[in-house]
mmCIF file of C-alpha atoms in Angstrom:
data_model
loop_
_atom_site.group_PDB
_atom_site.id
_atom_site.type_symbol
_atom_site.label_atom_id
_atom_site.label_comp_id
_atom_site.label_asym_id
_atom_site.label_seq_id
_atom_site.Cartn_x
_atom_site.Cartn_y
_atom_site.Cartn_z
ATOM 1 C CA MET A 1 30.614 18.268 -11.246
ATOM 2 C CA ASP A 2 34.100 19.662 -10.604
ATOM 3 C CA THR A 3 34.943 22.120 -7.816
ATOM 4 C CA GLN A 4 35.115 25.099 -10.201
ATOM 5 C CA GLY A 5 31.569 24.389 -11.412
ATOM 6 C CA LYS A 6 30.332 24.183 -7.820
ATOM 7 C CA GLU A 7 31.967 27.518 -6.979
ATOM 8 C CA ILE A 8 30.297 29.160 -9.991
ATOM 9 C CA VAL A 9 26.899 27.782 -8.908
ATOM 10 C CA GLN A 10 27.418 29.069 -5.347
ATOM 11 C CA VAL A 11 28.321 32.550 -6.632
ATOM 12 C CA LEU A 12 25.262 32.563 -8.917
ATOM 13 C CA LEU A 13 23.008 31.576 -6.002
ATOM 14 C CA LYS A 14 24.530 34.312 -3.823
ATOM 15 C CA PHE A 15 23.552 36.892 -6.447
ATOM 16 C CA LEU A 16 20.235 35.363 -7.549
ATOM 17 C CA ILE A 17 18.637 34.883 -4.119
ATOM 18 C CA PRO A 18 18.931 38.572 -3.053
ATOM 19 C CA MET A 19 17.694 39.688 -6.489
ATOM 20 C CA LEU A 20 14.652 37.416 -6.202
ATOM 21 C CA GLN A 21 13.993 38.644 -2.653
ATOM 22 C CA CYS A 22 14.213 42.289 -3.785
ATOM 23 C CA ARG A 23 11.807 41.606 -6.653
ATOM 24 C CA PHE A 24 9.368 39.889 -4.274
ATOM 25 C CA ILE A 25 9.588 42.807 -1.815
ATOM 26 C CA PHE A 26 8.962 45.360 -4.583
ATOM 27 C CA LYS A 27 5.965 43.337 -5.847
ATOM 28 C CA SER A 28 4.433 43.139 -2.373
ATOM 29 C CA ILE A 29 5.028 46.887 -1.831
ATOM 30 C CA SER A 30 3.309 47.746 -5.126
ATOM 31 C CA VAL A 31 0.356 45.467 -4.255
ATOM 32 C CA VAL A 32 0.021 47.067 -0.801
ATOM 33 C CA SER A 33 0.164 50.591 -2.250
ATOM 34 C CA ARG A 34 -2.504 49.686 -4.845
ATOM 35 C CA VAL A 35 -4.782 48.302 -2.137
ATOM 36 C CA GLY A 36 -4.219 51.448 -0.060
ATOM 37 C CA ILE A 37 -5.174 53.671 -3.023
ATOM 38 C CA LEU A 38 -8.330 51.616 -3.610
ATOM 39 C CA LEU A 39 -9.298 51.893 0.068
ATOM 40 C CA GLN A 40 -8.736 55.662 0.016
ATOM 41 C CA GLU A 41 -11.003 55.996 -3.061
ATOM 42 C CA TRP A 42 -13.778 54.213 -1.150
#
C-alpha cells in the first residue's frame, strides 16, 4: 500500500473510532435508562 492509502486509512480510523465509541455510549445509556424505568415500575 502506498503512503497516500495509509494516510486515508488513518484518517478514516480517526473518524470511525470516536463514532463507534459514541454509538456504544448511547446504547449503554439507553439500556441503563430502560432498566431504571423497569425498576421504578416494580
